[in-house]
Amino acid sequence: MIEAYGMINRSRYLCKRMPVSRAADNMDFWLNKLDEKRFTQDFRVTRFQFIQIVNLIPDHTIFFNMYNVPQTPSWCQLMVALYRFGCDGNGASIGKLARHFRCAEGTVELFTDRWIIALVALVDQVVTWPDADECAEISARIEDVSGFRQCIGLVDGTLFPFTEKPERDGADYSSQKACYWLAGLVVCDDHESIRYLYTGWAGCAHDARLMANCELQLCQVEMFHGDQYLLVDSGFAPDRNCSCI
């Protein structure tokens, strides 16, 4: 037993490592030659948006190693992460994604984790509530298109799925959609840009409950000017700053 423990302790791998055949590298083709429609289908953003995202984090420390071996370029890591974000079920299999991008299974998870960290760090920079002047511009555009005066956006609830049932209070995260979720609220303007995000509640929480506890209700004086309001559906309680349609 002691001898077996010593052998395991000296070995990094318990089984002999076998080389795995890999497909040709298509990263350059996907970035530079794939047509725009298929690029958006695969990576869930346009090519222009993809380049913008890469340019937002040129110096993020997560993409620099402490030693001299450089990482895979951040744009290649982003391709893997975005492709994975757009997959679900069997399509999100780590092994399948690893073969598609000719890398190791652990590398798929590593690239994804790095970009999640980088993107979360950008939230305060890219998800911002409009100031008084921009609110006036948004309401003017919405009125021109729809006739709704003083409207500065639309809000609705959404659910973010978990892959597994949470260990603590798992039943609270289930919903009518037969899965386990994190509940949230999202406000978008007329350009489909996210201007406010509120989450952290269990999936069983109703949209109206989230609204009652978020800044949209608790900080109305700071966030709304005059008669400005958001359009909501019947899942919310209408009030001065929420108009139900």
CSV table of C-alpha atoms in Angstrom, one decimal, residues 7-18:
chain,number,residue,atom,x,y,z
A,7,MET,CA,4.2,5.6,-7.1
A,8,ILE,CA,0.9,7.6,-7.4
A,9,ASN,CA,2.5,10.5,-5.5
A,10,ARG,CA,5.4,10.6,-8.0
A,11,SER,CA,3.2,10.4,-11.1
A,12,ARG,CA,1.3,13.3,-12.5
A,13,TYR,CA,-1.0,11.0,-14.5
A,14,LEU,CA,-2.3,7.6,-13.5
A,15,CYS,CA,-2.7,6.4,-17.1
A,16,LYS,CA,-0.3,6.6,-20.0
A,17,ARG,CA,-1.0,9.7,-22.1
A,18,MET,CA,-1.8,8.9,-25.7
